[in-house]
Structure formats: structure tokens, C-alpha cells
Coordinates of C-alpha atoms and ligand atoms in Angstrom, one line a residue:
M1 CA 88.0 107.4 110.8
K2 CA 87.1 105.2 107.8
K3 CA 87.6 101.3 108.5
Y4 CA 88.2 99.0 105.8
Q5 CA 88.2 95.0 106.1
M6 CA 89.5 92.2 103.9
Y7 CA 86.9 90.5 101.5
I8 CA 87.3 86.7 101.3
D9 CA 84.7 84.1 100.0
G10 CA 82.3 86.8 99.2
K11 CA 82.5 88.9 102.5
F12 CA 83.8 91.6 104.2
V13 CA 85.5 90.5 107.2
D14 CA 87.9 91.6 109.9
A15 CA 91.5 90.3 110.1
A16 CA 91.2 86.8 111.9
S17 CA 93.8 88.7 114.8
G18 CA 91.7 91.7 115.0
K19 CA 94.4 94.2 114.5
W20 CA 94.2 97.0 111.8
F21 CA 96.9 99.3 110.5
D22 CA 96.6 103.3 109.9
S23 CA 97.1 104.4 106.3
Y24 CA 98.1 107.8 105.6
Y25 CA 97.2 110.5 103.4
P26 CA 100.6 111.7 101.6
F27 CA 99.6 115.5 101.4
T28 CA 98.9 116.0 105.0
G29 CA 101.0 112.9 106.5
K30 CA 98.0 112.1 108.7
V31 CA 96.3 109.2 109.1
W32 CA 92.7 109.2 107.2
A33 CA 92.1 105.2 107.0
Q34 CA 92.3 102.4 108.6
V35 CA 92.7 98.3 107.3
A36 CA 92.7 95.2 108.6
Q37 CA 96.0 93.5 109.2
G38 CA 95.8 90.0 107.7
D39 CA 98.7 87.1 108.3
A40 CA 98.6 83.4 107.7
Q41 CA 95.5 82.4 108.6
D42 CA 93.5 85.1 106.4
A43 CA 95.6 84.1 103.8
D44 CA 95.1 80.5 104.1
R45 CA 91.6 81.7 104.1
A46 CA 91.6 83.6 101.0
V47 CA 93.1 81.0 99.4
E48 CA 91.0 78.0 100.2
A49 CA 88.5 80.2 98.9
A50 CA 89.8 80.9 95.8
H51 CA 90.2 77.0 95.5
R52 CA 86.9 76.3 96.4
A53 CA 85.7 79.0 93.9
L54 CA 88.0 77.2 91.0
T55 CA 86.8 73.6 91.7
Q56 CA 83.1 73.5 93.0
G57 CA 81.7 76.7 92.7
P58 CA 79.3 78.3 89.8
W59 CA 82.6 79.9 88.1
S60 CA 84.0 76.4 87.0
Q61 CA 80.5 76.4 85.2
L62 CA 80.5 79.1 83.7
T63 CA 81.0 79.2 79.7
A64 CA 83.9 81.9 78.7
S65 CA 81.3 83.9 76.9
Q66 CA 79.4 84.2 80.5
R67 CA 83.0 85.6 82.1
G68 CA 83.3 87.7 79.7
L69 CA 80.2 89.4 80.1
L70 CA 80.5 89.5 83.8
M71 CA 83.9 90.7 83.2
H72 CA 82.1 93.8 80.8
K73 CA 79.7 94.4 83.3
L74 CA 82.6 95.1 86.1
G75 CA 84.3 97.3 83.4
D76 CA 80.9 99.4 83.1
L77 CA 81.0 99.7 87.3
V78 CA 84.4 100.8 87.3
A79 CA 83.2 103.6 84.3
R80 CA 80.4 104.6 86.7
D81 CA 82.2 104.8 90.0
A82 CA 85.6 106.4 88.0
R83 CA 85.6 109.7 90.0
R84 CA 85.1 108.1 93.5
L85 CA 87.7 105.4 92.9
A86 CA 90.0 108.2 91.7
E87 CA 89.3 110.0 94.8
I88 CA 90.4 106.8 97.0
E89 CA 93.6 106.8 95.3
V90 CA 94.6 110.1 95.6
Q91 CA 93.6 110.0 99.1
D92 CA 95.8 106.5 99.8
N93 CA 99.0 107.7 97.5
G94 CA 98.5 111.3 96.5
K95 CA 98.8 110.8 93.2
L96 CA 97.2 113.9 91.2
I97 CA 93.1 114.1 90.8
A98 CA 94.4 115.1 87.3
E99 CA 95.9 112.0 86.2
M100 CA 94.0 109.3 88.3
Q101 CA 90.7 110.5 86.7
G102 CA 91.9 109.7 83.6
Q103 CA 93.7 106.4 84.7
L104 CA 90.2 105.0 86.1
N105 CA 89.0 106.5 82.9
Y106 CA 91.1 104.2 81.0
I107 CA 90.8 101.0 83.4
P108 CA 87.6 99.4 82.3
Q109 CA 89.2 99.0 78.7
W110 CA 90.9 95.8 80.5
Y111 CA 87.8 94.5 81.4
Y112 CA 86.4 94.9 77.8
Y113 CA 88.9 93.9 75.8
F114 CA 90.3 90.5 78.0
G115 CA 85.9 90.3 78.6
G116 CA 86.0 90.0 74.7
L117 CA 89.0 87.9 74.6
A118 CA 87.7 85.2 77.3
D119 CA 85.7 83.4 74.2
K120 CA 88.3 83.3 71.6
I121 CA 91.1 81.0 73.1
E122 CA 91.4 78.2 70.8
G123 CA 93.6 75.1 71.3
A124 CA 94.7 73.2 68.1
V125 CA 94.1 70.6 66.2
I126 CA 97.4 69.0 65.3
P127 CA 98.4 66.9 62.1
L128 CA 100.1 64.0 63.5
D129 CA 102.7 61.5 62.1
K130 CA 100.8 58.6 63.7
K131 CA 97.6 57.1 61.6
G132 CA 94.8 56.1 64.0
Y133 CA 94.5 59.4 66.8
F134 CA 93.1 62.3 66.8
N135 CA 95.2 64.8 68.7
F136 CA 94.1 68.4 69.6
T137 CA 95.1 70.8 72.7
R138 CA 92.7 73.2 75.6
H139 CA 94.0 76.1 77.0
E140 CA 93.0 75.5 80.4
P141 CA 92.8 78.0 83.7
V142 CA 96.2 77.3 85.2
G143 CA 94.5 77.8 88.9
V144 CA 94.2 80.1 92.4
V145 CA 96.8 83.0 91.2
V146 CA 98.6 85.4 93.7
A147 CA 98.2 88.9 92.6
I148 CA 100.4 91.4 94.6
T149 CA 100.9 94.7 93.8
A150 CA 102.6 97.9 94.5
W151 CA 101.5 101.1 95.9
N152 CA 102.1 103.8 93.1
S153 CA 99.1 102.9 90.6
P154 CA 97.2 99.9 92.2
L155 CA 93.9 99.9 90.4
L156 CA 95.6 99.8 87.4
L157 CA 98.3 97.3 87.9
L158 CA 95.6 94.9 89.5
A159 CA 93.6 95.7 86.1
Y160 CA 96.7 93.9 84.2
K161 CA 97.0 90.9 86.2
L162 CA 92.9 90.6 87.1
A163 CA 91.5 91.1 83.7
P164 CA 93.7 88.4 82.0
A165 CA 93.3 85.6 85.1
L166 CA 89.4 86.0 85.0
A167 CA 89.4 85.7 81.5
A168 CA 91.3 82.6 81.6
G169 CA 88.8 81.4 84.2
C170 CA 91.2 81.5 87.3
T171 CA 90.2 83.0 90.8
V172 CA 92.4 85.0 92.1
V173 CA 93.8 85.8 95.8
V174 CA 94.5 90.1 95.3
K175 CA 97.3 91.7 97.7
P176 CA 98.1 95.2 97.8
S177 CA 100.3 97.6 99.1
E178 CA 99.9 98.0 103.0
F179 CA 100.8 101.4 101.7
T180 CA 97.5 101.5 99.2
S181 CA 95.1 99.0 99.9
A182 CA 91.8 101.3 99.9
S183 CA 91.1 101.9 96.1
T184 CA 91.5 97.7 95.5
L185 CA 88.7 97.3 98.5
E186 CA 86.3 99.8 97.0
F187 CA 87.3 98.2 93.8
V188 CA 86.0 94.6 95.0
K189 CA 82.6 95.4 96.1
L190 CA 81.7 96.1 92.3
V191 CA 83.2 93.0 91.1
E192 CA 80.6 91.7 93.9
E193 CA 77.8 93.9 92.7
A194 CA 78.5 92.9 88.8
G195 CA 77.6 89.0 90.1
F196 CA 80.9 87.4 90.4
P197 CA 80.5 84.3 92.6
P198 CA 82.0 84.3 96.2
G199 CA 85.8 83.2 96.0
V200 CA 86.6 84.3 92.4
V201 CA 87.9 87.4 94.0
N202 CA 89.6 87.4 97.3
V203 CA 91.5 90.7 98.8
V204 CA 93.8 90.1 101.6
T205 CA 95.5 93.1 103.0
G206 CA 98.7 93.7 105.8
F207 CA 102.3 93.6 105.7
G208 CA 104.2 92.1 102.7
K209 CA 106.5 89.9 104.9
E210 CA 103.2 89.3 107.3
V211 CA 100.8 88.0 104.8
G212 CA 103.3 88.0 101.6
P213 CA 104.9 84.5 102.2
A214 CA 101.6 82.4 103.2
L215 CA 100.2 83.2 99.7
T216 CA 103.5 82.5 97.7
G217 CA 104.0 79.4 99.7
H218 CA 100.4 78.1 99.6
P219 CA 100.6 74.6 98.2
K220 CA 97.1 75.3 96.6
V221 CA 98.3 78.8 94.3
A222 CA 99.4 77.7 90.8
K223 CA 100.5 80.9 90.0
V224 CA 102.0 84.4 91.8
S225 CA 101.6 87.2 89.9
F226 CA 103.7 90.6 91.1
T227 CA 104.3 94.1 91.1
G228 CA 107.2 95.6 92.8
S229 CA 110.4 95.9 93.4
D230 CA 113.3 93.5 92.8
A231 CA 114.6 92.8 96.0
T232 CA 110.8 91.5 96.9
G233 CA 110.8 90.0 93.5
R234 CA 113.5 87.4 94.3
A235 CA 112.1 86.8 97.8
I236 CA 109.1 85.9 96.2
N237 CA 110.9 83.6 93.3
E238 CA 112.7 81.8 95.8
A239 CA 109.4 80.9 97.7
A240 CA 107.4 80.2 94.6
A241 CA 110.4 77.9 93.7
K242 CA 109.7 75.5 96.7
T243 CA 106.1 74.5 95.3
L244 CA 107.3 74.7 91.8
K245 CA 104.6 77.7 91.0
R246 CA 104.6 79.9 87.7
V247 CA 105.6 83.2 88.4
T248 CA 104.8 86.9 86.3
M249 CA 107.5 89.7 87.6
E250 CA 107.1 93.1 87.0
L251 CA 109.7 94.9 88.6
G252 CA 111.9 97.9 88.9
G253 CA 113.6 100.0 85.9
K254 CA 115.7 102.5 85.3
S255 CA 115.1 103.4 81.5
P256 CA 117.2 105.6 79.6
N257 CA 115.7 108.2 77.2
V258 CA 118.1 108.7 74.5
V259 CA 117.9 112.0 72.6
F260 CA 119.9 112.8 69.3
A261 CA 120.7 115.9 68.0
D262 CA 118.2 115.3 64.7
A263 CA 115.5 115.4 66.9
N264 CA 112.4 117.3 67.0
I265 CA 114.1 119.4 70.4
D266 CA 110.7 120.7 71.5
D267 CA 108.9 117.1 71.4
A268 CA 111.8 115.9 73.2
I269 CA 112.1 118.2 76.2
N270 CA 108.3 117.6 76.6
G271 CA 108.8 113.6 76.7
A272 CA 112.0 114.1 79.0
V273 CA 109.8 116.2 81.7
S274 CA 106.9 114.5 81.7
G275 CA 109.2 111.0 81.8
I276 CA 110.9 111.8 84.5
F277 CA 108.2 114.1 86.6
A278 CA 105.0 113.1 86.1
A279 CA 103.4 111.2 89.0
A280 CA 106.6 112.6 90.6
G281 CA 108.7 110.1 89.0
Q282 CA 107.2 107.1 91.2
T283 CA 106.7 105.3 87.6
C284 CA 108.5 101.6 87.0
I285 CA 109.1 103.1 83.3
A286 CA 110.4 106.7 84.8
G287 CA 112.4 108.2 82.1
S288 CA 115.1 108.5 85.0
R289 CA 118.5 108.4 83.1
L290 CA 118.4 111.3 80.0
L291 CA 121.4 111.0 77.7
L292 CA 122.0 113.8 75.2
Q293 CA 124.4 114.4 72.4
E294 CA 127.0 116.6 73.2
S295 CA 125.9 119.3 70.5
V296 CA 122.7 120.1 72.0
H297 CA 123.2 119.2 75.8
D298 CA 123.6 122.6 77.1
Q299 CA 120.5 124.1 75.4
F300 CA 118.7 121.0 76.3
V301 CA 119.6 121.5 80.1
E302 CA 118.3 124.9 79.8
R303 CA 115.3 124.2 78.9
L304 CA 114.2 121.3 79.8
T305 CA 114.6 123.3 83.7
A306 CA 113.1 125.9 82.3
L307 CA 110.2 124.1 81.6
A308 CA 110.4 122.2 85.1
K309 CA 110.6 125.2 87.2
T310 CA 107.0 126.0 85.6
A311 CA 105.5 122.9 87.5
R312 CA 103.0 123.7 90.3
M313 CA 103.3 121.8 93.4
G314 CA 100.8 121.1 95.9
D315 CA 97.4 119.8 96.6
P316 CA 96.8 116.9 94.6
M317 CA 93.2 117.1 94.8
S318 CA 93.5 120.4 92.5
M319 CA 93.3 120.4 88.8
Q320 CA 96.1 122.9 88.7
T321 CA 98.5 120.9 90.3
Q322 CA 101.4 119.3 87.9
I323 CA 103.2 117.6 91.1
G324 CA 102.3 116.2 93.6
P325 CA 103.7 114.2 97.3
I326 CA 106.2 111.1 97.2
A327 CA 103.1 108.5 98.5
T328 CA 105.1 107.4 101.6
Q329 CA 107.1 108.5 104.0
P330 CA 110.0 105.4 104.0
Q331 CA 109.8 106.4 100.3
Y332 CA 110.2 110.1 100.6
Q333 CA 113.2 109.8 102.7
K334 CA 115.1 106.9 100.2
V335 CA 114.5 109.6 97.6
L336 CA 115.8 112.6 100.0
G337 CA 118.7 109.7 100.5
Y338 CA 119.4 109.2 96.6
I339 CA 119.6 113.0 96.2
D340 CA 122.6 113.1 98.6
I341 CA 124.6 110.1 97.5
A342 CA 124.2 112.0 93.9
K343 CA 125.8 115.3 95.6
K344 CA 128.6 113.5 97.3
E345 CA 129.1 111.1 94.3
G346 CA 129.9 114.5 92.5
A347 CA 127.0 115.2 90.0
A348 CA 126.1 118.6 89.4
L349 CA 123.0 119.8 90.9
A350 CA 121.2 121.7 87.7
M351 CA 118.4 122.5 89.7
G352 CA 115.9 121.3 93.0
G353 CA 118.1 118.7 95.5
S354 CA 116.4 118.9 98.4
A355 CA 112.7 118.9 100.0
A356 CA 110.0 121.2 99.1
A357 CA 108.0 122.3 102.8
G358 CA 105.5 125.0 103.4
G359 CA 103.6 127.0 101.4
E360 CA 101.1 125.3 98.7
C361 CA 102.8 122.0 100.1
G362 CA 102.0 122.2 103.8
E363 CA 102.8 119.2 105.9
G364 CA 103.4 117.0 102.9
W365 CA 106.2 114.6 101.8
F366 CA 107.0 116.4 98.7
V367 CA 110.7 116.5 96.8
Q368 CA 111.5 119.2 94.7
P369 CA 111.7 117.8 90.6
T370 CA 115.6 117.6 91.0
V371 CA 117.9 117.7 87.7
F372 CA 121.3 116.6 88.1
T373 CA 124.0 117.0 85.3
G374 CA 127.7 115.2 84.7
V375 CA 126.4 111.9 85.5
K376 CA 128.5 109.2 84.8
N377 CA 126.8 106.1 84.2
S378 CA 128.7 104.3 87.1
M379 CA 127.6 106.5 89.8
R380 CA 125.0 104.9 92.0
I381 CA 122.3 107.6 91.1
A382 CA 122.4 106.2 87.3
Q383 CA 122.3 102.4 88.2
E384 CA 119.6 102.7 91.3
E385 CA 116.3 103.0 91.0
V386 CA 115.1 106.4 93.0
F387 CA 111.3 106.2 92.5
G388 CA 111.5 109.6 92.9
P389 CA 111.5 113.1 90.9
V390 CA 115.3 112.9 90.2
L391 CA 116.6 113.3 86.6
S392 CA 120.6 111.9 86.1
V393 CA 121.9 114.2 82.6
I394 CA 124.4 112.1 81.0
K395 CA 126.3 112.6 77.8
F396 CA 127.0 111.3 74.6
K397 CA 128.9 111.6 71.3
D398 CA 127.3 109.0 69.0
E399 CA 125.1 106.4 68.7
E400 CA 127.5 103.5 69.7
E401 CA 127.7 105.8 73.0
A402 CA 124.6 106.1 73.6
L403 CA 123.8 102.3 73.2
A404 CA 126.2 100.9 75.1
I405 CA 125.5 103.4 78.2
A406 CA 121.7 103.1 77.6
N407 CA 122.7 99.2 77.9
D408 CA 124.7 99.5 80.5
V409 CA 122.6 98.8 83.6
R410 CA 121.0 96.1 85.3
F411 CA 117.7 96.4 84.4
G412 CA 115.4 96.7 81.0
L413 CA 112.0 98.1 81.5
G414 CA 111.5 100.8 79.3
A415 CA 114.0 102.9 76.8
G416 CA 113.2 105.7 74.8
V417 CA 115.0 107.4 72.1
W418 CA 114.4 110.7 70.2
T419 CA 115.4 111.0 66.7
S420 CA 114.1 112.0 63.3
D421 CA 116.7 109.6 61.1
I422 CA 114.1 106.4 60.5
G423 CA 117.2 104.4 60.3
R424 CA 118.4 105.1 63.8
A425 CA 114.7 104.7 65.2
F426 CA 114.7 101.2 63.9
R427 CA 118.3 100.6 64.7
M428 CA 118.4 101.6 68.2
S429 CA 114.9 99.7 68.9
E430 CA 116.1 96.7 67.7
R431 CA 119.7 97.3 70.3
L432 CA 118.1 98.7 73.1
Q433 CA 117.9 96.1 75.8
A434 CA 114.5 96.7 77.0
G435 CA 111.0 95.4 76.7
T436 CA 109.0 98.0 75.6
V437 CA 110.9 101.0 73.1
W438 CA 109.1 104.1 72.2
V439 CA 110.8 106.1 69.4
N440 CA 109.4 110.1 69.7
T441 CA 106.9 109.5 72.6
Y442 CA 107.5 108.2 76.1
R443 CA 104.9 106.3 78.7
A444 CA 102.7 105.6 76.3
V445 CA 101.0 102.1 77.7
S446 CA 97.9 100.4 76.0
Y447 CA 95.5 97.4 77.3
M448 CA 96.5 96.1 73.8
S449 CA 100.3 96.0 73.5
P450 CA 102.6 93.5 75.7
F451 CA 104.1 95.1 78.9
G452 CA 107.0 93.7 80.8
G453 CA 111.0 93.9 81.6
Y454 CA 113.7 92.4 80.6
K455 CA 117.4 91.8 82.8
D456 CA 116.7 92.2 86.4
S457 CA 113.0 94.4 85.4
G458 CA 111.3 91.2 85.0
F459 CA 109.8 88.3 83.2
G460 CA 106.6 87.5 81.5
K461 CA 103.8 89.9 80.1
E462 CA 100.9 92.0 80.8
N463 CA 98.3 93.4 78.3
G464 CA 97.3 92.4 75.0
I465 CA 97.0 88.6 74.2
A466 CA 100.4 87.1 75.2
A467 CA 99.1 88.4 78.9
I468 CA 96.5 86.0 78.6
R469 CA 99.1 83.1 78.2
E470 CA 100.7 83.4 81.6
Y471 CA 96.9 82.2 83.3
L472 CA 96.7 79.4 81.3
Q473 CA 98.1 75.9 80.6
L474 CA 98.2 73.9 77.6
K475 CA 96.7 70.5 78.0
S476 CA 97.5 68.4 74.5
V477 CA 94.5 65.2 74.2
W478 CA 95.0 61.9 72.3
I479 CA 92.1 60.3 70.9
N480 CA 92.3 56.8 69.6
T481 CA 90.6 56.1 66.5
G482 CA 91.0 53.1 66.0
A483 CA 94.8 52.2 66.4
A484 CA 95.2 48.6 67.7
T485 CA 96.3 49.3 71.2
A486 CA 99.5 47.0 71.0
N487 CA 100.6 44.0 73.5
P488 CA 103.6 45.6 75.1
F489 CA 105.5 42.0 75.3
V490 CA 105.5 41.1 71.7
M491 CA 108.7 42.2 70.2
R492 CA 107.4 44.2 66.5
Ligands
LIG501 P1 107.7 96.6 97.6 O1 108.7 95.6 96.3 O2 108.2 97.3 98.5 O3 106.2 96.0 97.5 C1 105.3 95.2 96.3 C2 104.1 94.7 97.1 O4 104.9 93.1 97.8 C3 103.2 95.1 97.7 O5 101.9 94.5 98.0 C4 104.5 94.2 99.3 O6 103.2 94.5 100.2 C5 104.6 93.1 98.9 N1 105.5 92.2 99.7 C6 106.6 93.0 100.6 N2 107.6 91.6 100.7 C7 106.5 90.4 100.5 C8 107.2 89.3 100.9 N3 108.3 88.6 101.0 N4 106.0 88.4 100.1 C9 105.0 88.8 99.3 N5 104.7 89.8 99.2 C10 105.3 91.1 99.9 O7 107.0 97.8 95.6 P2 106.7 99.1 96.4 O8 107.7 99.8 97.0 O9 105.5 99.0 96.8 O10 107.0 99.5 94.7 C11 107.6 100.0 93.8 C12 108.7 99.0 93.0 O11 107.3 98.3 92.1 C13 109.9 99.7 92.1 O12 110.3 99.0 92.2 C14 108.6 99.8 91.1 O13 109.5 100.1 89.6 C15 108.0 98.9 90.7 N6 107.2 98.5 89.8 C16 107.0 98.1 88.3 C17 106.1 98.2 88.2 C18 106.1 97.2 86.4 O14 105.5 96.9 85.7 N7 107.4 97.0 86.3 C19 104.9 98.9 87.9 C20 104.7 99.6 89.1 C21 106.0 99.5 90.2

């Protein structure tokens, strides 16, 4: 049995309590590793280490270019070990090796891009309205950052946070999901190999409720960058508010994918299927509400279900598998629960609708790709995040109705539009309430393009130049170049 210790102050260590917890392989439902079960003591040790590294250690003495070089080295090491890291991700979260290999091949770009940005963060000289002063600004690291990640793409979500935080000069305590801690602990070995000084990156593992509050309420933490559910996001915001921390919230979604009759229907079908069934629907940007214009509705549903039925489910390590298991037992139960809710609400089941067991799926936590038609936007299946392979199809008449339905949801992470009308593409992209809008494509992300939610999907940006500002604070410096310092008691 593989055992994973935490990483604090440049050392792999047991939890202070000496406890361990199990990590499961979703394809078999069996334990494959044990992970150190941290608590408040470990959280405190990690924050203290990060604070020392920020204020006293060699990290604070490095130039921005030197930080960038370390990050480039880290990117190279991730590229070198991409296959090994991808296999660990598969073990921990059951995602397909085909997807994880692609993701791990892409992750180095985050370290290259933000490493390159590290020494291009320039302040400004302000042309003041007063004579005799010189005023300029400096961008300084915000301080110790706590980075909390979800289980669905641990190393990618971590790159979204760690790369800009390190480029900004911050130090970091990472808290991976208790369901998928192993890949982060393997990754941190590369951080050490790259030559980052002790304490710059620390990893504390354990259950969110046991470790989380000790991190998000710690007085020496300046910023919490969180990816996860909106319920946890609210709790973290409350905890962080007590010590006035900055926060970035990357939360859930219920994204509309809107298909107009004038669209290239072949492309739209591919986009709708990959929008919901890629990663078995376990992505924050899943296109879980498919809005179809009336005139194409029936043929679209027929062709979409025909394509979805060809998907091969089974061993996530096989390159032939197209849909893998659900990553965790509680999530598996939750997805099946939502399928029952949709049936009770009166949605019509067009395909799937239950667990998939036996055959290629073995004992794993598989759910059939499921499509409901006749969904009303007021139903829970149209309003709540399922985070599984369950699609709700909703009909609309025209652009106004499509917009009204698309925006009538508390989330606002992503939205897709399929149309061949350029004017409509611009109108929709302007009026859709979502942090990302894709036109005639879906689920595209890049380290260069800002990503983040509107409404209950969160706030703050990851990726692109905007992301580094989340980890910087702006200082204004005034230098007296000759102005007389007046006697305050002499009236002028
Ligand atoms: P979750 O909210 O249950 O857990 C996320 C993380 O928070 C885990 O590391 C967990 O241990 C930790 N946590 C739990 N309670 C905590 C507390 N009180 N204090 C501090 N930390 C705590 O979410 P999940 O089930 O792991 O992930 C799925 C959710 O993440 C979905 O809602 C999905 O949409 C969202 N997500 C969002 C994005 C995005 O970029 N917007 C990306 C991926 C996933």
C-alpha cells in the first residue's frame, strides 16, 4: 500500500496526530493509497513555514527573473514526468488517461507563462498635481497564500493558483481535496527538485472540515484562493472575513449551451456531447443545460443520443475508453440522486438514467450518460449543479427567450452559443451572464485567457495577466524632492 506524507518546510512529514486516511481508485472502488490526515497543528506548522520563507528565507532575496527561472525548471520537470503524474491522477480520480495525459502535457505552460511574467510586473510613475514630490507605485506579493483545490483536476487547478502566486513572489500552503491528494504530493517532489527553497510551497492533507478552518482563519495567511463548491466557498468566505483576507472563489456552474437553428448542427452536436459527457460531466464548466431552438430540437436530440450511445465506458487506463467512473462514492450517490429527482419532477428520460455496473465497468462507480428532455428551467435538474453525466434539454422559441432561460440561474461560470449569424454571436456574448462565453466551440481554456465566474460561480480571475494581480498588492511611494515640510500650526 502506497503511503503519502505531507510536505511542510521542505520535508515530507507524518501528520502531528500520526493518523492516516484512505484514498480509493474509482474504477475498482478499492483503497490504493493512504494519506497523512492533517489537523489544525499541521495547518499551523505549514503556515508558519510559509511565513518564514516569505519574510526571512532566500525566496524573498531572489530577483523576479530568478523566480521565473525556477518556475521554468518546474515546468520542464512536469513535462518530463507528465505520464507518471497522469497515471496517479487516474488512480485517484478515475479520469481517463487520455484526458489526463493531455492535461499534464499542457500544465507546464502555466509555469512557463507565469514564470515569464514574473519580471514584467512594472509599477508606474504618477504625474502628480503637486510640485516637489515624486510618486511611484510598486506591486508587492500579497503574502502567504492558501490554495485549496477540488478533486476533479487536481494538478491543473493547482497550476491556476500556484503559477501566478509564485510569479508574484508569494509563498503557498496547498490543501488538496481529501479524495485526490496523491498527485499534489508527487508534484511537490518536483518543486523540491527544481530548487525552490523550503517553505515556499507546502502541502497539508486531510479533511476539509478538520484542516480547512485552521488555514482559512490563520492570522498569518493573507489570501485564500479556493476552487470547489459554492457551499464550501461561502463557509471559507465567512472564515476569511474574520481576519480580512483577500479571497478568490472559483465555484460551481450550471452552464447553458445554446443551439440556434442556423448553427452548424454537426459541430453543435459534437460540442454538446463533449460539453456534458467529457470527464463524465465532472467539470465546473459542464454544459449541463442544453437549450435547443424548437425547429431543430427533435432531430438534434435524436442525433445527440445516437452519438452518446456510442461512448465506451470502462477502464480509465485504456486509451479506448471514452467515459470513466465518477470520482468519489458520495458524488456517485449524488448523481444518481439527481437522476431520481429529475424523474420525479417529470422530465422525460431520453437515454441512460441509472448506474452502469458489470462488464467493462466492473465494480466501479459508473453512471450511464443520461439525457432528459422536456426539462423546465424551474426544475431542480435545471438549476442545481449535478457534476455528473446528466444533460437537461430545454426548448426555446427565439433569441430573447433563449437569453432569458440561459440567464435564469444563480450560477454564471460558462455559456456556449452555436450560430452562423455573426450579429447574434456578438449580441449573445454581450448579454449572457457568464465569466466565459464560447461561440461555436465549448470548454476551451488556456493559461492566457482569464477564467472565473459571475454570480454564484464566484469572483476573481485565474489565468492570463489578470490572474497575477490576485496575488499582488499595490503600494504608492511618495518622495519629497524639494517641497518644504510646512509647520502644521501655521495657517496658510
Ligand atoms: P468541495 O467544496 O467539497 O471541496 C473543495 C475543497 O475544499 C476540498 O479540498 C475540501 O477539502 C476543501 N474544504 C471543504 N470544507 C472546507 C472548509 N470548511 N474550509 C476549507 N476548506 C474546505 O468541492 P469538491 O466536491 O471537491 O469539488 C467539486 C466542486 O468544485 C463543484 O462545485 C465544481 O463546480 C467546483 N469546481 C469549480 C471550478 C472552477 O474553476 N470554477 C473548477 C473545478 C471544480
